[in-house]
XYZ file of C-alpha atoms in Angstrom:
491
model
C 3.765 -24.021 -22.768
C 2.662 -21.518 -19.865
C 2.237 -22.870 -16.396
C -0.477 -20.916 -14.331
C -0.041 -20.068 -10.405
C -2.905 -21.747 -8.746
C -4.750 -19.351 -6.805
C -4.672 -21.461 -3.390
C -1.427 -22.340 -3.291
C 0.757 -20.191 -6.018
C 3.380 -22.844 -5.675
C 5.515 -22.720 -9.006
C 8.614 -21.740 -8.630
C 9.996 -18.745 -10.422
C 12.732 -19.229 -12.663
C 15.710 -17.721 -11.152
C 18.587 -18.651 -13.421
C 21.694 -19.999 -12.165
C 23.854 -19.229 -9.294
C 26.224 -17.970 -11.574
C 23.883 -15.436 -13.425
C 22.583 -14.177 -10.157
C 26.082 -13.487 -9.073
C 26.872 -11.797 -12.170
C 23.465 -9.803 -12.004
C 24.193 -8.604 -8.645
C 27.622 -7.216 -9.665
C 26.245 -5.671 -12.544
C 23.521 -4.271 -10.498
C 25.403 -2.828 -7.517
C 28.926 -2.063 -8.627
C 29.376 -1.766 -12.491
C 27.224 0.173 -15.171
C 24.594 -2.046 -16.171
C 24.631 -4.040 -19.426
C 21.829 -5.707 -21.356
C 23.797 -7.704 -23.630
C 23.283 -11.422 -23.282
C 20.161 -10.922 -21.009
C 17.269 -13.033 -20.774
C 13.511 -12.276 -19.651
C 11.228 -14.602 -17.876
C 7.697 -13.436 -18.537
C 4.805 -13.498 -15.918
C 1.261 -12.882 -16.709
C -2.595 -12.191 -15.623
C -5.136 -11.780 -18.553
C -8.504 -11.181 -18.520
C -10.679 -14.442 -19.995
C -8.083 -16.642 -19.749
C -6.484 -18.877 -16.844
C -3.564 -16.887 -16.608
C -2.533 -15.545 -13.532
C 0.747 -14.650 -12.482
C 1.631 -17.382 -14.741
C 4.999 -18.322 -16.005
C 5.477 -18.147 -19.654
C 8.017 -17.709 -22.504
C 11.601 -16.687 -21.774
C 12.872 -13.949 -23.929
C 16.321 -13.601 -25.090
C 17.433 -10.031 -25.604
C 19.364 -9.866 -28.824
C 21.074 -6.724 -30.627
C 18.417 -4.341 -32.423
C 18.404 -1.038 -34.603
C 16.932 2.072 -34.346
C 12.992 1.499 -33.616
C 10.717 2.587 -36.481
C 7.666 4.552 -35.237
C 5.683 1.883 -36.441
C 7.044 -0.425 -33.797
C 5.502 -0.513 -30.166
C 8.248 -0.535 -27.988
C 8.526 -0.414 -24.088
C 12.079 1.403 -23.473
C 13.691 0.362 -20.330
C 17.215 2.496 -18.939
C 18.777 0.595 -15.809
C 21.359 3.595 -16.038
C 18.921 5.871 -14.480
C 17.593 5.322 -10.732
C 15.203 7.116 -8.785
C 13.329 6.445 -5.630
C 14.298 3.355 -3.444
C 11.324 1.129 -2.727
C 10.119 0.636 1.071
C 7.749 -2.080 0.616
C 4.282 -3.057 -0.777
C 1.565 -4.765 1.542
C -1.782 -4.132 2.798
C -3.999 -3.062 6.168
C -4.237 -5.617 8.985
C -7.542 -4.110 10.592
C -9.848 -5.475 12.850
C -12.387 -6.435 10.083
C -9.535 -8.594 8.631
C -8.586 -10.394 11.940
C -12.397 -11.233 12.760
C -13.247 -12.526 9.419
C -9.801 -14.596 9.593
C -10.602 -15.911 13.021
C -13.715 -17.557 11.522
C -12.020 -19.339 8.731
C -10.638 -23.244 9.101
C -7.013 -23.693 10.051
C -5.997 -24.911 6.673
C -7.803 -21.836 5.078
C -5.858 -19.524 7.343
C -2.679 -21.186 6.642
C -3.307 -20.513 2.839
C -4.278 -17.057 3.249
C -0.963 -16.317 5.068
C 1.019 -18.112 2.428
C -0.744 -16.159 -0.435
C 0.064 -12.937 0.868
C 3.273 -13.129 2.819
C 5.243 -16.198 1.043
C 7.759 -14.739 -1.220
C 7.737 -17.648 -3.788
C 4.144 -19.286 -3.084
C 2.504 -16.041 -2.619
C 3.076 -12.560 -3.683
C 5.442 -11.518 -1.084
C 3.936 -8.505 1.003
C 6.315 -6.657 3.001
C 4.371 -3.713 4.335
C 1.565 -3.339 7.003
C -0.566 -0.543 8.341
C -3.101 -0.764 11.521
C -5.013 1.749 13.216
C -4.638 3.013 16.488
C -8.023 1.907 18.130
C -10.945 1.386 15.916
C -11.373 2.477 12.690
C -15.105 2.002 10.542
C -13.581 -1.454 9.717
C -14.116 -2.823 13.474
C -17.070 -4.255 14.727
C -17.816 -1.442 16.792
C -16.276 1.830 18.173
C -13.745 1.376 21.175
C -10.659 3.036 22.492
C -7.789 2.143 24.934
C -8.566 4.380 28.159
C -11.747 4.892 30.287
C -13.677 8.120 29.846
C -11.926 11.332 30.675
C -8.868 9.773 31.911
C -6.623 12.532 31.141
C -3.389 10.922 32.752
C -3.958 7.902 30.743
C -3.596 5.547 33.496
C -6.382 3.080 32.087
C -4.315 2.598 28.827
C -4.956 -0.761 27.507
C -4.725 -2.657 24.312
C -6.577 -5.957 25.703
C -9.229 -5.430 22.948
C -6.895 -5.837 20.213
C -5.480 -8.966 22.079
C -8.532 -11.294 21.019
C -8.273 -10.963 17.164
C -5.764 -8.578 16.013
C -2.499 -8.692 17.617
C -2.504 -12.543 17.048
C -3.454 -11.841 13.441
C -0.646 -9.383 13.428
C 1.903 -11.969 14.856
C 0.857 -14.868 12.323
C 1.325 -12.141 9.380
C 4.983 -11.238 10.710
C 5.613 -15.062 10.908
C 4.634 -15.732 7.598
C 6.335 -12.772 6.038
C 9.853 -14.287 7.541
C 9.784 -12.150 10.668
C 9.763 -8.642 8.694
C 7.060 -6.813 8.279
C 7.234 -2.812 8.211
C 4.381 -1.844 10.219
C 2.843 1.618 10.705
C -0.103 2.903 12.481
C -2.696 5.431 11.660
C -5.641 6.934 14.087
C -8.996 7.510 12.964
C -10.338 9.649 15.963
C -9.128 10.856 19.313
C -11.423 9.328 22.016
C -14.886 11.320 22.103
C -14.085 13.337 25.181
C -10.801 14.702 23.899
C -13.129 16.184 20.964
C -15.378 19.578 20.553
C -18.001 17.151 19.376
C -17.805 14.628 22.276
C -18.169 12.070 19.449
C -15.682 9.592 17.883
C -17.833 9.601 14.647
C -18.774 12.165 12.338
C -15.786 14.681 12.363
C -15.269 17.004 15.171
C -12.156 18.278 16.341
C -9.182 17.764 18.891
C -9.674 20.098 21.734
C -6.651 22.489 22.424
C -6.247 21.109 26.042
C -5.917 17.576 24.751
C -3.324 18.083 22.129
C -0.531 16.818 24.734
C -2.634 13.949 25.917
C -3.380 12.724 22.393
C 0.209 13.083 21.858
C 1.126 10.698 24.481
C -1.655 8.382 23.361
C 0.465 7.622 20.346
C 3.492 6.958 22.416
C 1.462 4.555 24.721
C 0.041 2.660 21.968
C 3.510 1.880 20.206
C 5.323 1.080 23.206
C 2.555 -1.159 24.214
C 2.705 -3.042 20.691
C 6.589 -3.114 20.699
C 6.241 -4.566 24.113
C 3.617 -7.477 22.720
C 6.335 -8.126 20.016
C 5.465 -5.915 17.140
C 8.021 -3.374 15.954
C 6.304 -0.034 14.615
C 8.301 1.573 11.890
C 6.066 4.597 11.670
C 2.945 6.302 12.118
C 0.535 8.936 10.706
C -0.814 12.017 12.117
C -4.546 11.430 11.281
C -6.297 9.283 8.788
C -8.246 11.463 6.598
C -8.072 14.935 8.093
C -10.265 16.646 6.053
C -13.351 13.970 5.760
C -16.087 14.316 8.078
C -17.219 10.791 7.883
C -20.029 8.575 9.502
C -17.702 6.733 10.947
C -14.292 7.446 12.941
C -12.934 10.719 11.905
C -10.963 14.011 13.108
C -10.570 17.384 11.190
C -7.537 18.804 11.060
C -6.795 22.077 8.848
C -3.353 22.152 7.362
C -2.257 24.510 9.743
C -3.559 22.735 12.677
C -1.906 19.841 11.498
C 1.817 21.501 11.158
C 1.016 22.943 14.490
C 0.154 19.524 16.367
C 3.365 17.928 14.525
C 5.857 20.712 15.627
C 4.452 21.478 19.298
C 2.990 18.233 20.495
C 3.501 15.042 18.515
C 7.056 15.410 16.976
C 8.569 16.589 20.391
C 6.733 13.727 22.264
C 7.902 11.158 19.935
C 11.416 12.312 20.711
C 10.925 12.944 24.385
C 9.447 9.245 24.470
C 12.514 7.642 22.722
C 10.796 7.394 19.396
C 12.490 9.947 17.311
C 13.367 7.452 14.702
C 10.000 6.346 13.817
C 9.010 7.845 10.729
C 6.171 10.391 10.901
C 3.664 10.627 7.734
C 1.614 13.546 7.226
C -1.879 14.172 5.310
C -2.868 10.195 5.258
C -5.745 11.755 2.691
C -6.319 11.955 -1.025
C -3.889 13.317 -3.880
C -6.206 16.495 -4.584
C -5.314 18.254 -1.676
C -1.941 16.760 -1.338
C 0.607 19.958 -2.416
C -1.607 22.262 -0.538
C -1.245 20.363 2.814
C 2.392 19.140 2.206
C 3.577 23.022 1.523
C 1.980 24.353 4.731
C 3.510 21.735 6.990
C 6.707 21.133 5.097
C 7.732 25.070 4.641
C 7.786 25.604 8.386
C 11.193 24.125 9.445
C 10.412 23.178 12.831
C 7.603 21.114 11.976
C 9.186 19.568 8.441
C 12.253 18.468 10.768
C 9.718 15.769 12.096
C 8.324 14.503 8.568
C 9.349 11.319 6.946
C 6.887 11.697 4.195
C 3.600 12.537 2.976
C 0.724 9.774 2.869
C -2.072 9.709 0.591
C -5.267 8.033 -0.615
C -6.931 7.366 -3.716
C -10.453 8.484 -3.209
C -10.229 11.830 -4.832
C -12.425 10.014 -7.334
C -15.437 10.517 -5.053
C -15.747 14.217 -6.656
C -15.890 12.665 -10.090
C -12.247 13.458 -11.085
C -9.893 10.807 -12.403
C -6.670 10.101 -9.918
C -4.200 13.088 -9.824
C -1.215 11.747 -10.342
C 0.171 15.172 -11.535
C -0.268 16.425 -7.647
C 2.109 13.602 -6.302
C 4.746 15.115 -9.096
C 4.573 18.867 -7.895
C 5.101 17.566 -4.301
C 8.063 15.458 -5.375
C 9.501 18.161 -7.388
C 9.040 20.792 -4.839
C 10.049 18.316 -1.742
C 12.402 15.800 -3.381
C 13.562 15.076 0.245
C 10.673 14.083 1.552
C 8.959 10.782 0.629
C 5.509 9.874 -0.769
C 3.761 7.048 0.528
C 0.305 5.404 -0.636
C -1.487 4.576 2.327
C -4.709 3.594 1.593
C -6.870 2.480 -1.412
C -9.756 0.127 -2.001
C -12.617 -0.474 -4.486
C -15.576 0.741 -2.642
C -19.420 -0.126 -2.540
C -19.051 -4.059 -2.443
C -21.346 -6.572 -3.996
C -20.520 -10.087 -3.819
C -21.969 -10.539 -7.990
C -18.773 -8.127 -8.589
C -16.163 -10.150 -7.098
C -15.158 -11.224 -10.512
C -15.022 -7.739 -12.111
C -11.792 -7.269 -13.868
C -12.132 -3.566 -13.383
C -11.000 -4.266 -9.801
C -7.463 -5.211 -10.469
C -7.030 -2.382 -13.393
C -7.777 0.137 -10.708
C -4.867 -0.939 -8.791
C -2.657 -1.833 -11.756
C -3.341 2.093 -13.092
C -2.761 3.266 -9.768
C 0.316 1.768 -8.793
C 1.993 2.334 -12.009
C 1.422 5.853 -12.116
C 2.014 6.365 -8.342
C 5.513 4.686 -8.752
C 6.483 6.735 -11.532
C 5.429 9.859 -9.639
C 8.045 8.983 -6.950
C 6.205 6.673 -4.340
C 8.469 4.754 -2.131
C 5.802 2.515 -0.744
C 2.023 1.328 -1.404
C -0.268 -0.192 1.070
C -3.533 -1.323 0.147
C -6.336 -1.144 2.763
C -8.098 -4.544 4.280
C -5.988 -7.503 3.246
C -9.172 -9.770 4.152
C -12.918 -9.226 4.140
C -15.879 -11.452 4.591
C -18.648 -12.453 1.834
C -20.558 -9.128 3.074
C -17.489 -6.752 2.484
C -17.119 -6.406 6.021
C -17.587 -6.305 9.090
C -18.056 -2.730 9.210
C -20.008 -0.770 12.151
C -21.482 1.877 9.882
C -22.315 -0.320 6.687
C -19.338 1.439 4.541
C -18.708 -2.310 2.802
C -15.616 -2.616 0.661
C -13.761 -4.808 -1.645
C -10.428 -6.516 -0.716
C -8.241 -8.622 -2.779
C -9.106 -11.767 -1.233
C -12.530 -12.344 0.501
C -12.929 -15.085 2.848
C -16.414 -16.580 2.512
C -17.146 -17.760 6.206
C -20.359 -19.629 4.831
C -18.101 -22.147 2.900
C -14.577 -21.589 4.784
C -12.839 -20.712 1.407
C -11.055 -17.956 -0.091
C -12.016 -15.936 -3.017
C -9.099 -14.383 -4.908
C -10.234 -11.536 -7.251
C -8.000 -10.198 -9.655
C -6.751 -7.301 -7.534
C -4.945 -9.895 -5.705
C -3.024 -10.998 -9.057
C -2.528 -7.174 -10.303
C -0.895 -6.270 -6.998
C 1.186 -9.402 -7.050
C 2.764 -8.424 -10.195
C 4.461 -5.607 -8.251
C 4.642 -7.122 -4.756
C 6.343 -10.510 -5.711
C 8.930 -8.960 -8.101
C 9.697 -5.745 -6.593
C 11.588 -6.121 -3.199
C 12.294 -3.580 -1.057
C 15.582 -1.621 -1.579
C 14.784 -1.801 -5.373
C 15.524 1.456 -7.309
C 13.121 2.823 -9.922
C 14.396 2.990 -13.214
C 13.155 4.561 -16.414
C 10.311 2.394 -18.299
C 8.697 4.350 -21.479
C 5.845 3.318 -23.256
C 5.040 4.684 -26.616
C 1.652 3.883 -26.870
C -0.849 4.700 -24.421
C -2.914 1.759 -24.017
C 0.370 0.235 -22.564
C 1.518 1.683 -19.219
C 4.515 0.694 -17.313
C 7.342 1.089 -14.634
C 10.146 -0.734 -13.646
C 12.571 -1.141 -11.174
C 16.150 -2.619 -10.501
C 16.325 -5.049 -7.429
C 18.939 -5.545 -4.622
C 19.898 -8.456 -6.686
C 20.484 -6.968 -10.440
C 17.351 -8.410 -11.698
C 15.229 -5.870 -13.528
C 11.601 -6.255 -12.946
C 9.510 -4.580 -16.100
C 5.468 -4.177 -15.597
C 3.629 -3.641 -18.368
C -0.325 -3.385 -18.380
C -2.660 -3.296 -21.200
C -6.070 -1.765 -20.712
C -6.990 -2.284 -23.998
C -9.480 -4.564 -25.472
C -6.886 -5.731 -28.217
C -3.738 -7.625 -27.883
C -0.682 -5.891 -28.859
C 2.992 -7.386 -29.953
C 5.519 -4.968 -28.882
C 9.443 -4.778 -28.288
C 11.115 -4.788 -24.766
C 14.274 -2.330 -26.075
C 17.121 -2.200 -23.273
C 20.516 -0.377 -24.295
C 19.978 -1.343 -27.891
C 19.166 -4.815 -27.243
C 15.384 -6.233 -27.565
C 13.140 -8.912 -27.513
C 9.586 -9.163 -28.844
C 6.866 -9.881 -26.561
C 2.934 -9.760 -26.393
C 0.582 -8.096 -24.330
C -3.044 -9.922 -24.208
C -5.921 -7.646 -24.134
C -6.760 -6.508 -20.472
C -3.799 -7.927 -18.936
C -0.592 -6.995 -16.491
C 2.955 -8.596 -17.103
C 6.180 -8.695 -15.181
C 9.178 -9.227 -17.286
C 12.068 -10.310 -14.996
C 15.310 -9.642 -16.750
C 18.245 -11.356 -15.393
């Protein structure tokens, strides 16, 4: 008998087993070789054309099995091979999300915070991103300084105190006081650019490189003064895109030099040298060229924690280019990969129930993690029934839609697909091998700090598929419904 997690409350508790079993699993995961003998797997499923939404189903018991036949469909899991450590999974706390949230009734606001940030009643987000002044998902362009204030004497985040800062603080509280936060600029102030315009591209003027670097430091220190710790920052959102919204162009060499000569030293001088600096912050298509240009310069590379990327290379007609991530990971194994932004574009309210929304997330997340990614950040955590607000009408989907007409939340299936990762794979988890022998079943898996293994399996086909979960000669039979995603928690 399956039990379904209701969208608004997600109150069903996870079947975690006895305290003795938890202790044994912890010991097995942390200090002894992993053993699958005697393990059980609790199955959670989300499936199209059903009411299953991260729904607790059967508990599987692993038993000794022989050599699988070629005709047997299998997911092979090997906890003995560990890879990157999970930083976290979450979404962006934008002006648009904060403004939409403020328009919702108090009870709906509480439901929203629980749905995203509770590790038991929700999907347990632990990672967040926000912008340094405005992005397209703001009600209008703005900065934190007066025009031509080269000394930044007028610097103030008062704009953010109305909606964004209170919103972030509530998310922090809902996450138990811990939310790994990083920040990104979309454009310098207009007067710092050769175009004298925050929108439509343009470049940072050479004489303002130091002023712009100082601006990041002031922002981070002011947010931290207001009680929002900043874990890291990216150099520039989408530095090769001339957008109709806030944007600024940096070639690979220009970004390298800005990091090496200005931003890196300025962060260090400002006492922020331990903040994690993320380069690129754009699509997978040019990620290797950007990463190699920056990381092959030791003086620039010393400041760079990781390479960030988005999933929008599909605008060219290409599919998602996961091999490019692998090339970066192969060439620079000590530099982290982090997914910094993704959303489904061209919002239509008629498509909020489209199953393809979630499948895009599942496809990306499985392959991104298998390519070495340590953190995954969705774009807006919340938008209204128009896919905004957005001051240039670049309306998009978010996993949860806040309908300000009714005061209710609409949960797209993207919310549940993300939850199959964020709810069960915890910060500090190590990726392990999970391999499928059929292309319509894709999979990834992690060994959590408590010793539990989370195996995610996605079926993007029109047919249900029986398969065997196979671990170290132990196996259990399972079923993957058509167009579904499932997480098996092995304990």
